[in-house]
GROMACS .gro file of C-alpha atoms in nm:
model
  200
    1UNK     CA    1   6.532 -11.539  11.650
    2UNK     CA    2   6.657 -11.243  11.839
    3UNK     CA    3   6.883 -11.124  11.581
    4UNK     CA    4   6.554 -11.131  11.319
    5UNK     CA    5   6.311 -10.919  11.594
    6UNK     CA    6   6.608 -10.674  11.571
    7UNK     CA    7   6.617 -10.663  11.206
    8UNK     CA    8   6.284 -10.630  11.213
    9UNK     CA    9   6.230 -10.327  11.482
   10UNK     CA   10   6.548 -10.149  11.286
   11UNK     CA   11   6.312 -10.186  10.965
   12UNK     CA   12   6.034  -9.990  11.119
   13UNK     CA   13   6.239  -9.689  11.193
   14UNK     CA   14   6.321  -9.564  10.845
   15UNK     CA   15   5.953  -9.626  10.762
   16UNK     CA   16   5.809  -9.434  11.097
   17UNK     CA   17   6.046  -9.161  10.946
   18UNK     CA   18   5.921  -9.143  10.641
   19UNK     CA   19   5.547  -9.176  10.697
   20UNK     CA   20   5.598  -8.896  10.967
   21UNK     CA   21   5.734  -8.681  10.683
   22UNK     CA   22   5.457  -8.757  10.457
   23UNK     CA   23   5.197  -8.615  10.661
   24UNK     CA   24   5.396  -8.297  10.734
   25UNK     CA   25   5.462  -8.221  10.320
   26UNK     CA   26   5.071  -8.317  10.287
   27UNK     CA   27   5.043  -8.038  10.552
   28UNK     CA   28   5.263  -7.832  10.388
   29UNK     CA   29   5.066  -7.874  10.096
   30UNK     CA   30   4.814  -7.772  10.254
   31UNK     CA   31   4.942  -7.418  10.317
   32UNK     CA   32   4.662  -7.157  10.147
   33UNK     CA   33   5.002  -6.950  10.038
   34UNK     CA   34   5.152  -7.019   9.640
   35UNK     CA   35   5.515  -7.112   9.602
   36UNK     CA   36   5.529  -7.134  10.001
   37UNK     CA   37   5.412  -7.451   9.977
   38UNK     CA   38   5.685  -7.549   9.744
   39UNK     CA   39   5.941  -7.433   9.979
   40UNK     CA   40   5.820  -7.608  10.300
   41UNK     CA   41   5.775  -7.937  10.098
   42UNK     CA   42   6.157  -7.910  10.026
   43UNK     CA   43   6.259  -7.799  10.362
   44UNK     CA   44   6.038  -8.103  10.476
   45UNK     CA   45   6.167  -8.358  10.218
   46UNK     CA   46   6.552  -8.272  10.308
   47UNK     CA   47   6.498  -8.309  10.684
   48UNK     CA   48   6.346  -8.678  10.569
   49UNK     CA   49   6.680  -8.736  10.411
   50UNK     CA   50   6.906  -8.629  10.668
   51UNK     CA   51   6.744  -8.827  10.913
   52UNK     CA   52   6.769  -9.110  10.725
   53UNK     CA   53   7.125  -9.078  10.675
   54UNK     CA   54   7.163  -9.032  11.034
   55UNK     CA   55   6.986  -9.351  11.067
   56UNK     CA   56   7.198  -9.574  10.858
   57UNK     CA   57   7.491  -9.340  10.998
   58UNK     CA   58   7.568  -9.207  10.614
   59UNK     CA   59   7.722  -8.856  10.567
   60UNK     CA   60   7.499  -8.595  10.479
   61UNK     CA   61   7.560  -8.278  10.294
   62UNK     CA   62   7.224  -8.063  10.282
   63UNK     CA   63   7.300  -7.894   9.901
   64UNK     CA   64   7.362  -8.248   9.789
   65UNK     CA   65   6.971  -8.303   9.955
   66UNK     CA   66   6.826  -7.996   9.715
   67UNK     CA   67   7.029  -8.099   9.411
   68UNK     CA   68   6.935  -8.429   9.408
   69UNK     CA   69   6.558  -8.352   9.498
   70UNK     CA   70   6.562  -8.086   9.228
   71UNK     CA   71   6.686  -8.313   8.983
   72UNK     CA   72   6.436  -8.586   9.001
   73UNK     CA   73   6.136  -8.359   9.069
   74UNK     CA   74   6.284  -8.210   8.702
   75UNK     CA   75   6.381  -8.494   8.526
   76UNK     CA   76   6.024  -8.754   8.575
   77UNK     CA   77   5.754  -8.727   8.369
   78UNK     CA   78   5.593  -8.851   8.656
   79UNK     CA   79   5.663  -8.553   8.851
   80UNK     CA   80   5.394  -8.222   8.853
   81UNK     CA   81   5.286  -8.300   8.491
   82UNK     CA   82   5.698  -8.357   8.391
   83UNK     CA   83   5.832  -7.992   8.488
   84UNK     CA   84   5.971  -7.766   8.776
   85UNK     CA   85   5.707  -7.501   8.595
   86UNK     CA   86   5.371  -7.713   8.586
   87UNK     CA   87   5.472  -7.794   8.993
   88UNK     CA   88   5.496  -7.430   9.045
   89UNK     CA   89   5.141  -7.409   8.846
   90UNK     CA   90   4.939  -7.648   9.034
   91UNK     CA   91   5.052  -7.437   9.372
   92UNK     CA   92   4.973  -7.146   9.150
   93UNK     CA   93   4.609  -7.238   9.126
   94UNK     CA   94   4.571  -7.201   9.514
   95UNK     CA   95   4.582  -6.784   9.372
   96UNK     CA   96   4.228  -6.822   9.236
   97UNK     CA   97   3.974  -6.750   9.471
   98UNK     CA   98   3.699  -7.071   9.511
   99UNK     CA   99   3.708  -7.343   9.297
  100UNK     CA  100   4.088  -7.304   9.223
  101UNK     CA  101   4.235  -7.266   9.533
  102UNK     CA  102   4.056  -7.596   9.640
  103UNK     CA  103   4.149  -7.761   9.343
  104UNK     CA  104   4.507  -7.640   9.423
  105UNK     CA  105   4.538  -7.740   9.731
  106UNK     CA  106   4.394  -8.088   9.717
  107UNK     CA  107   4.622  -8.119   9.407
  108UNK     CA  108   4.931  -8.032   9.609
  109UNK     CA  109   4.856  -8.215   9.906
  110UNK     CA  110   4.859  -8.547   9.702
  111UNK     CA  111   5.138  -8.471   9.473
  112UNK     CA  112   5.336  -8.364   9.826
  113UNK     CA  113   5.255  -8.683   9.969
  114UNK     CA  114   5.344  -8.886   9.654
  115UNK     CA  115   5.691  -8.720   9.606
  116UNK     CA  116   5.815  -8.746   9.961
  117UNK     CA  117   5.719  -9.056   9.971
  118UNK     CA  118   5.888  -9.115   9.638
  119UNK     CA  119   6.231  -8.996   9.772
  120UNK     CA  120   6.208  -9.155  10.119
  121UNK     CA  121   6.196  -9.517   9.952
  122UNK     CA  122   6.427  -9.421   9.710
  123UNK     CA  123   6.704  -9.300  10.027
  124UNK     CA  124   6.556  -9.627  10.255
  125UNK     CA  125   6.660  -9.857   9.969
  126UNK     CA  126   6.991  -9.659   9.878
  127UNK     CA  127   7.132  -9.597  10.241
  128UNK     CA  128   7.055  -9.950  10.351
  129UNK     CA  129   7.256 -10.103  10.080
  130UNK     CA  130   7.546  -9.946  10.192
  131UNK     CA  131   7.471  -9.625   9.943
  132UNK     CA  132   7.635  -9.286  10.039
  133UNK     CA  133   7.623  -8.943   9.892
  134UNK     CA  134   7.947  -9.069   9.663
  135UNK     CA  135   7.792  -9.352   9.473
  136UNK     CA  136   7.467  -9.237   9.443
  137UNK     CA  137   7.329  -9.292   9.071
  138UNK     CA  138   7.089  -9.019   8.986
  139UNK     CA  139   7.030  -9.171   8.637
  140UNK     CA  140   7.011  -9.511   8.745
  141UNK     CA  141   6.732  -9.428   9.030
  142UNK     CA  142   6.503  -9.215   8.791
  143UNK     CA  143   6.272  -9.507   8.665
  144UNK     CA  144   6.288  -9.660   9.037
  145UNK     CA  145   6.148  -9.284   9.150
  146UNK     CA  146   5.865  -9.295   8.844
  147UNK     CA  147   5.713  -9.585   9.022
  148UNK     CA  148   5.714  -9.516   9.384
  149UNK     CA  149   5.597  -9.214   9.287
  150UNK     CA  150   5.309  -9.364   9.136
  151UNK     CA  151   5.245  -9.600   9.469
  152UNK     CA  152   5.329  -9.309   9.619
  153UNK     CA  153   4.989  -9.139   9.467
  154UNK     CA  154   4.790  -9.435   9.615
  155UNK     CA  155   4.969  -9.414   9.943
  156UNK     CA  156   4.878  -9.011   9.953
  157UNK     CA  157   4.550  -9.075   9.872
  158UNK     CA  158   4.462  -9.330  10.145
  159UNK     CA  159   4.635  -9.101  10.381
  160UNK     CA  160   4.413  -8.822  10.270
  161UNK     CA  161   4.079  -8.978  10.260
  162UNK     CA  162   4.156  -9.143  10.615
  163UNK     CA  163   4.255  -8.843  10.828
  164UNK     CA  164   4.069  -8.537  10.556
  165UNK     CA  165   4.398  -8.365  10.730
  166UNK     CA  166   4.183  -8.345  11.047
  167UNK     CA  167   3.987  -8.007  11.114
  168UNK     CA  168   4.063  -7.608  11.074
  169UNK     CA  169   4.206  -7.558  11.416
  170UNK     CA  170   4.404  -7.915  11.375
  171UNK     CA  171   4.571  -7.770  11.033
  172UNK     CA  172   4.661  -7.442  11.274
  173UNK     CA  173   4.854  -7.672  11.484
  174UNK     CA  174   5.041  -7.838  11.202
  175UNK     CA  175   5.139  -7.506  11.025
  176UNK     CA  176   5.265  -7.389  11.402
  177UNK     CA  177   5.496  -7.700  11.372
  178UNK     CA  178   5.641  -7.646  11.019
  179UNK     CA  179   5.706  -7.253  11.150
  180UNK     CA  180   5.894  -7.422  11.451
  181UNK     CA  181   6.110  -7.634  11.241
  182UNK     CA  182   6.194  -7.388  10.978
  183UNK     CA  183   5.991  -7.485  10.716
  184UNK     CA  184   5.775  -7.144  10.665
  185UNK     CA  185   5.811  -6.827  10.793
  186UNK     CA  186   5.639  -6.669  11.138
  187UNK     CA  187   5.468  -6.435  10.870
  188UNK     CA  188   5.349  -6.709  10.623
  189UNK     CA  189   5.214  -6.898  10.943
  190UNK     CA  190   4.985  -6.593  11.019
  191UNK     CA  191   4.910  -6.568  10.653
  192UNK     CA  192   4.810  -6.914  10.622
  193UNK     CA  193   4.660  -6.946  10.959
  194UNK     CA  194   4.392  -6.651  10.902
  195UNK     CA  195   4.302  -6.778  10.555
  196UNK     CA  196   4.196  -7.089  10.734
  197UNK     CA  197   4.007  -6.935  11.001
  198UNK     CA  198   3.857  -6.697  10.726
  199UNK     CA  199   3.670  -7.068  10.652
  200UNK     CA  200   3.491  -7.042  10.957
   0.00000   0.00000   0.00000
C-alpha cells in the first residue's frame, strides 16, 4: 500500500513539471515580439527537459535538448503547418498591426502549449523507462510526438479558455519571470511589456 502511494506521489512530479512549463511557453507565446517568442519557447521547453532528467536522475546535455527539439518540431507534419518556416510565420503574423497580431498570438500560444506538452510526455515516457540521452530513438518517437501533439492542442486549449492567460498586468508578471530565468532579454521584457500596456 505504501509502496503504491509512493509510486503514485513520484508520478505527479514529472506531470507538475510539465504542466508548469506549459503555461510558461503559452506565456511565452504570448510575447507581442516575432521570433522572440520562438526563442523563449525553446529556452522554456529545454529547462522542461532538464528537469526531467534531473528527476529520473538521467544525464543531460543541453545541445542534445535543442537538437532533438529542433528535429521533431522539423520533421512532424503535425508541427507549425509541417516546417521550421511556417512556425516562424505564424509568430510572424504578430508583425501586422490588429487583426494579425491577435491572430498571431492566439495561434502561438496554442501551438506553444501543444508542443511543450508534446515533448514533456514524450521525455516522461522515455526517462521513466530507463531511456537516456544514448538510446534515445528520434525516428522511432516521431509518430508518438504527432499524437500528443494533437492531445496536446486540446490540452492548450482548455488551459487557454480556463485562465484567458489572466489580465494585462498578470501577463507583465509572467514576462518578468521568463526575463529572470533567461528566457528573453531585459530589453524584449520592456518591449513586450509596453505593447501590453499600450492595450490599456
Amino acid at each position: 500500500m505504501e509502496e503504491s502511494q509512493e509510486t503514485d506521489i513520484k508520478r505527479e512530479e514529472p506531470d507538475s513539471i510539465i504542466k508548469t512549463h506549459i503555461l510558461l511557453g503559452m506565456t511565452a507565446g504570448a510575447i507581442p515580439i516575432p521570433i522572440a517568442d520562438i526563442l523563449a519557447i525553446t529556452v522554456i521547453q529545454l529547462d522542461m527537459i532538464r528537469k526531467l532528467a534531473n528527476y529520473y536522475e538521467v544525464d543531460y546535455d543541453n545541445e542534445w535538448g535543442k537538437s532533438v527539439i529542433s528535429s521533431l518540431a522539423g520533421s512532424s507534419l503535425a508541427i507549425f503547418g509541417g516546417s521550421t518556416i511556417a512556425r516562424y510565420s505564424v509568430s510572424g503574423l504578430k508583425a501586422v498591426p490588429g487583426l494579425g497580431t491577435l491572430i498571431g498570438i492566439t495561434a502561438q500560444i496554442l501551438l506553444a502549449g501543444a508542443s511543450t506538452y508534446a515533448l514533456g510526455e514524450i521525455f516522461k515516457e522515455h526517462f521513466s523507462g530507463k531511456g537516456t540521452m544514448f538510446n534515445f530513438n528520434l525516428d522511432g518517437v516521431k509518430e508518438r510526438y504527432k499524437n500528443f501533439y494533437e492531445k496536446g492542442k486540446k490540452v492548450a486549449s482548455k488551459m487557454y479558455e480556463t485562465s484567458k492567460l489572466d489580465d494585462i498586468y498578470a501577463q507583465i508578471e509572467k514576462l518578468s519571470k521568463l526575463k529572470d530565468i533567461g528566457a528573453i532579454s531585459r530589453e524584449e521584457y520592456e518591449e513586450g511589456k509596453r505593447k501590453l500596456l499600450d492595450k490599456i
